Coordinates of C-alpha atoms in Angstrom, one line a residue:
M15 CA -73.5 23.1 14.6
E16 CA -72.4 26.1 12.7
T17 CA -71.2 27.9 15.8
I18 CA -68.9 24.9 16.4
L19 CA -67.5 25.0 12.8
S20 CA -66.9 28.8 12.7
P21 CA -63.3 29.9 12.4
H22 CA -63.4 32.0 15.5
S23 CA -64.4 29.0 17.6
F24 CA -61.0 27.4 16.9
C25 CA -58.9 30.4 17.8
P26 CA -60.6 32.2 20.6
L27 CA -57.4 33.6 21.8
F28 CA -56.8 35.6 18.8
N29 CA -60.1 37.6 18.9
P30 CA -61.7 37.3 22.3
K31 CA -64.2 40.1 21.7
T32 CA -65.7 38.5 18.8
S33 CA -66.0 35.1 20.4
S34 CA -67.6 36.6 23.5
S35 CA -70.1 38.6 21.4
R36 CA -71.0 35.6 19.3
A37 CA -71.5 33.5 22.4
L38 CA -74.5 35.8 23.4
L39 CA -76.2 35.5 20.0
S40 CA -78.6 32.6 19.4
P41 CA -77.7 30.0 16.8
S42 CA -80.4 31.3 14.4
L43 CA -78.8 34.8 14.3
Q44 CA -75.3 33.6 13.7
P45 CA -74.1 33.9 10.0
R46 CA -73.8 30.8 8.0
S47 CA -70.5 29.7 6.4
N48 CA -71.0 29.5 2.7
S49 CA -67.5 28.4 1.5
L50 CA -65.2 25.6 2.7
P51 CA -62.1 27.8 2.9
L52 CA -63.7 29.9 5.6
T53 CA -64.0 26.8 7.7
K54 CA -60.1 26.4 7.8
P55 CA -58.8 28.3 10.7
I56 CA -55.9 30.7 10.4
C57 CA -53.9 29.3 13.2
S58 CA -54.1 25.7 11.8
T59 CA -52.7 26.9 8.4
Q60 CA -49.7 28.6 10.1
N61 CA -49.0 25.4 12.1
Q62 CA -49.2 23.4 9.0
K63 CA -46.7 25.6 7.3
Q64 CA -44.3 25.4 10.2
V65 CA -44.6 21.6 10.5
F66 CA -44.0 21.1 6.7
S67 CA -41.2 23.6 6.4
T68 CA -39.0 21.9 9.0
P69 CA -38.8 18.5 7.1
T70 CA -38.1 20.4 3.9
S71 CA -35.1 22.2 5.5
W72 CA -33.8 19.1 7.0
V73 CA -34.0 17.1 3.8
S74 CA -32.2 19.9 2.0
H75 CA -29.4 19.8 4.6
V76 CA -29.2 16.1 4.3
H77 CA -28.8 16.4 0.4
H78 CA -26.0 19.0 0.8
G79 CA -24.3 16.7 3.3
L80 CA -24.4 13.6 1.0
A81 CA -23.2 15.6 -1.9
A82 CA -20.2 16.9 0.1
L83 CA -19.4 13.4 1.4
A84 CA -19.6 12.1 -2.1
I85 CA -17.0 14.7 -3.3
S86 CA -14.8 14.0 -0.4
L87 CA -14.7 10.2 -1.1
A88 CA -14.1 10.8 -4.7
L89 CA -11.1 13.1 -4.2
N90 CA -9.7 10.7 -1.6
F91 CA -10.1 7.4 -3.1
C92 CA -10.1 8.1 -6.9
P93 CA -6.6 8.9 -8.1
L94 CA -6.3 12.2 -9.9
L95 CA -5.5 11.8 -13.7
P96 CA -1.9 12.8 -14.1
S97 CA -1.1 15.5 -16.5
G98 CA -0.4 14.9 -20.1
S99 CA 3.3 15.8 -19.7
A100 CA 3.7 13.2 -16.9
L101 CA 2.2 10.5 -18.9
A102 CA 4.0 11.4 -22.1
S103 CA 7.5 12.0 -20.8
E104 CA 8.9 8.6 -21.8
F105 CA 7.0 8.6 -25.1
D106 CA 8.4 12.1 -25.8
V107 CA 11.7 10.6 -25.5
L108 CA 10.9 7.9 -28.0
N109 CA 9.3 10.2 -30.5
G110 CA 11.9 13.1 -30.1
G111 CA 14.6 11.0 -31.7
P112 CA 18.3 10.9 -30.7
P113 CA 20.0 14.1 -29.5
Q114 CA 21.8 15.9 -32.3
E115 CA 25.0 17.1 -30.4
S116 CA 24.4 16.8 -26.6
Y117 CA 24.4 12.9 -26.4
V118 CA 22.1 13.4 -23.5
V119 CA 18.3 13.4 -22.9
D120 CA 17.9 14.5 -19.2
D121 CA 14.0 14.0 -19.0
A122 CA 14.2 13.4 -15.3
G123 CA 16.2 16.8 -14.8
V124 CA 18.8 15.4 -12.5
L125 CA 22.0 16.1 -14.4
S126 CA 23.9 19.3 -13.9
R127 CA 25.5 21.5 -16.6
V128 CA 29.0 20.3 -15.7
T129 CA 28.0 16.7 -16.2
K130 CA 26.3 17.3 -19.4
S131 CA 29.3 19.2 -20.8
D132 CA 31.8 16.5 -19.5
L133 CA 29.6 13.8 -21.2
K134 CA 29.5 15.8 -24.4
R135 CA 33.2 16.2 -24.5
L136 CA 34.0 12.6 -23.6
L137 CA 31.4 11.0 -26.1
R138 CA 32.2 13.3 -28.9
D139 CA 35.9 12.4 -28.6
L140 CA 34.9 8.7 -28.6
E141 CA 32.8 9.0 -31.8
S142 CA 35.5 11.0 -33.6
R143 CA 38.1 8.3 -32.8
K144 CA 36.3 5.1 -32.8
N145 CA 33.0 5.9 -34.5
F146 CA 30.8 4.6 -31.6
H147 CA 28.0 6.8 -30.5
I148 CA 26.5 6.5 -27.1
D149 CA 23.3 8.2 -25.9
F150 CA 22.4 8.7 -22.2
I151 CA 18.8 8.9 -21.1
T152 CA 17.3 9.8 -17.7
V153 CA 13.5 9.3 -16.8
R154 CA 11.7 9.6 -13.6
K155 CA 9.6 6.4 -14.0
L156 CA 8.4 3.9 -16.6
T157 CA 4.7 3.2 -17.2
S158 CA 4.8 1.5 -20.6
K159 CA 7.6 -1.1 -19.9
A160 CA 8.3 -3.4 -17.2
D161 CA 11.9 -2.5 -16.7
A162 CA 14.7 -0.3 -18.0
F163 CA 16.0 -3.0 -20.3
E164 CA 12.8 -3.3 -22.3
Y165 CA 12.6 0.5 -22.6
A166 CA 16.2 0.8 -23.7
D167 CA 15.7 -1.8 -26.5
Q168 CA 12.5 0.1 -27.4
V169 CA 14.6 3.4 -27.7
L170 CA 17.2 1.6 -29.8
E171 CA 14.7 0.2 -32.2
R172 CA 12.8 3.5 -32.5
W173 CA 15.8 5.7 -33.0
Y174 CA 17.9 3.5 -35.1
P175 CA 15.4 1.2 -37.0
T176 CA 18.0 -0.6 -39.1
V177 CA 20.8 -2.8 -38.2
E178 CA 23.3 -0.7 -40.2
E179 CA 22.1 2.5 -38.3
G180 CA 22.2 0.9 -34.8
S181 CA 25.2 -1.4 -35.2
N182 CA 27.6 1.0 -33.5
K183 CA 25.1 2.8 -31.4
G184 CA 24.7 2.5 -27.6
I185 CA 21.9 3.5 -25.2
V186 CA 22.2 3.9 -21.5
V187 CA 18.9 4.4 -19.5
L188 CA 18.6 5.6 -15.9
V189 CA 15.2 5.3 -14.1
T190 CA 15.5 7.7 -11.0
S191 CA 12.4 6.5 -9.1
Q192 CA 13.2 2.8 -9.5
K193 CA 17.0 3.2 -8.9
E194 CA 17.9 1.0 -11.8
G195 CA 19.5 1.4 -15.2
A196 CA 20.2 -0.6 -18.4
V197 CA 22.7 -0.6 -21.2
T198 CA 21.9 -1.9 -24.6
G199 CA 23.2 -1.4 -28.2
G200 CA 23.8 -2.7 -31.6
P201 CA 26.0 -5.7 -32.4
A202 CA 29.2 -3.8 -33.0
F203 CA 28.7 -1.8 -29.8
V204 CA 28.1 -4.9 -27.5
K205 CA 31.2 -6.7 -29.0
A206 CA 33.4 -3.6 -28.4
V207 CA 32.4 -3.2 -24.9
G208 CA 32.1 -6.8 -23.8
D209 CA 29.5 -8.6 -21.7
S210 CA 31.4 -8.4 -18.4
I211 CA 31.6 -4.5 -18.5
L212 CA 28.1 -4.3 -19.6
D213 CA 26.9 -6.4 -16.7
A214 CA 29.2 -4.6 -14.2
T215 CA 27.9 -1.2 -15.4
V216 CA 24.3 -2.2 -15.0
S217 CA 24.9 -3.9 -11.6
E218 CA 27.4 -1.5 -10.0
N219 CA 27.6 2.0 -11.4
L220 CA 24.0 2.9 -12.2
P221 CA 22.0 1.2 -9.4
V222 CA 24.6 1.7 -6.4
L223 CA 25.0 5.5 -7.1
A224 CA 21.3 6.0 -8.0
T225 CA 20.4 4.5 -4.6
E226 CA 22.5 7.3 -3.1
E227 CA 20.9 9.8 -5.4
K228 CA 24.3 10.5 -6.9
Y229 CA 22.8 10.6 -10.5
N230 CA 25.7 12.8 -12.1
E231 CA 28.2 10.4 -10.8
A232 CA 26.3 7.4 -11.9
V233 CA 26.0 8.6 -15.4
F234 CA 29.5 10.0 -15.9
S235 CA 31.2 6.9 -14.2
S236 CA 29.2 4.7 -16.6
A237 CA 30.3 6.6 -19.6
K238 CA 34.1 6.5 -18.5
R239 CA 33.8 2.7 -18.1
L240 CA 32.2 2.1 -21.4
V241 CA 34.7 4.3 -23.1
A242 CA 37.6 2.6 -21.5
A243 CA 36.2 -0.7 -22.6
I244 CA 35.9 0.4 -26.2
D245 CA 39.5 2.0 -26.1
E246 CA 40.7 -1.4 -24.6
L247 CA 42.1 0.4 -21.5
P248 CA 42.0 -1.1 -17.9
D249 CA 38.7 -1.1 -16.3
P250 CA 38.3 1.8 -13.9
G251 CA 35.9 -0.2 -11.9
G252 CA 32.7 0.6 -10.2
P253 CA 31.8 2.3 -6.9
L254 CA 32.8 0.7 -3.7
L255 CA 29.8 -0.8 -1.9
K256 CA 29.4 0.7 1.6
D257 CA 29.0 -1.6 4.6
N258 CA 25.6 -0.5 5.9
K259 CA 25.6 -3.2 8.6
R260 CA 24.7 -1.6 11.9
E261 CA 26.2 -2.6 15.1
S262 CA 24.0 -4.6 17.4
N263 CA 22.7 -2.8 20.5
F264 CA 22.5 -6.1 22.4
K265 CA 25.1 -7.1 24.9
T266 CA 27.1 -10.2 24.6
R267 CA 26.8 -13.0 27.2
E268 CA 30.1 -12.0 29.0
E269 CA 29.0 -8.4 29.2
T270 CA 25.7 -9.5 30.5
E271 CA 27.3 -11.7 33.2
E272 CA 29.7 -8.9 34.3
K273 CA 26.9 -6.3 34.4
R274 CA 24.8 -8.9 36.5
G275 CA 27.5 -9.4 39.1
Q276 CA 28.1 -5.7 39.6
F277 CA 24.2 -5.2 39.9
T278 CA 24.1 -8.0 42.5
L279 CA 27.0 -6.5 44.5
V280 CA 25.3 -3.0 44.6
V281 CA 21.9 -4.4 45.6
G282 CA 23.4 -6.5 48.3
G283 CA 25.3 -3.6 49.8
L284 CA 22.1 -1.5 49.9
L285 CA 20.1 -4.2 51.6
V286 CA 22.7 -4.6 54.3
I287 CA 22.9 -0.8 55.0
A288 CA 19.1 -0.7 55.0
F289 CA 18.9 -3.4 57.8
V290 CA 22.2 -2.9 59.8
V291 CA 22.0 0.8 60.2
P292 CA 18.4 1.0 61.7
M293 CA 19.4 -1.9 64.1
A294 CA 22.6 -0.3 65.2
Q295 CA 20.7 2.9 65.9
Y296 CA 18.1 1.1 67.9
Y297 CA 20.8 -0.7 69.9
A298 CA 22.6 2.6 70.7
Y299 CA 19.3 4.1 71.8
V300 CA 18.5 1.1 74.1
S301 CA 21.9 1.0 75.5
R302 CA 21.7 4.7 76.6
K303 CA 18.7 4.0 78.6

């Protein structure tokens, strides 16, 4: 029994000399195993390490793969938090107060220096003559208000909190991403401009030119229209609407019938040639014989 439990009996290939010599000895002369660790063969220990090392590495690869998948899904489906400047742009306009000399807050960054200079000259002349102050604001998008009108009212209330301060003030807002605008102001400003010019400016100058991404023209044409109304001059009017109607690619009924007749004539002629020419050739060949 001890010979069977000896470690060399399990792995005879590793030490063939020892196994053969021990096979010649009697069972009584063979040494006894006094400890349990000696009964464990070396080859079985190595096999166990190999068997258990493979699942460990496999599980590790699975963990790394799941972690990478989770990060990828988080980046794709979870929107990145916008920067503080992107979220605070419209609030910065509110908290910054009215411009001191420029009459323009170009937060969207779409106005040129020439447009800003022309606006400053036009609106400063209006304020010196009629005591009406108009501020123009451009923003890329709105997140706190539903539309440009609510935001314009909020700016007017924040910049000019009392009726006395805001009575002769006007606010023009242009939202570039939504291609819309709004005009609001105090009681004296609204009365001087008139509801018809206010509505026409909001429905014609700002949205039409903004849709074509002509932001400079949209702002300056609106300013000239408001100033002309305050000065009681003829309305310069808004931009002309372009006819974007595309011509149809479909043929009319008359054109279709004409093309069909021509097609029938061509097909008929080809069929006649295809049948008559071979028959004529065959007839000529037979007649020669």
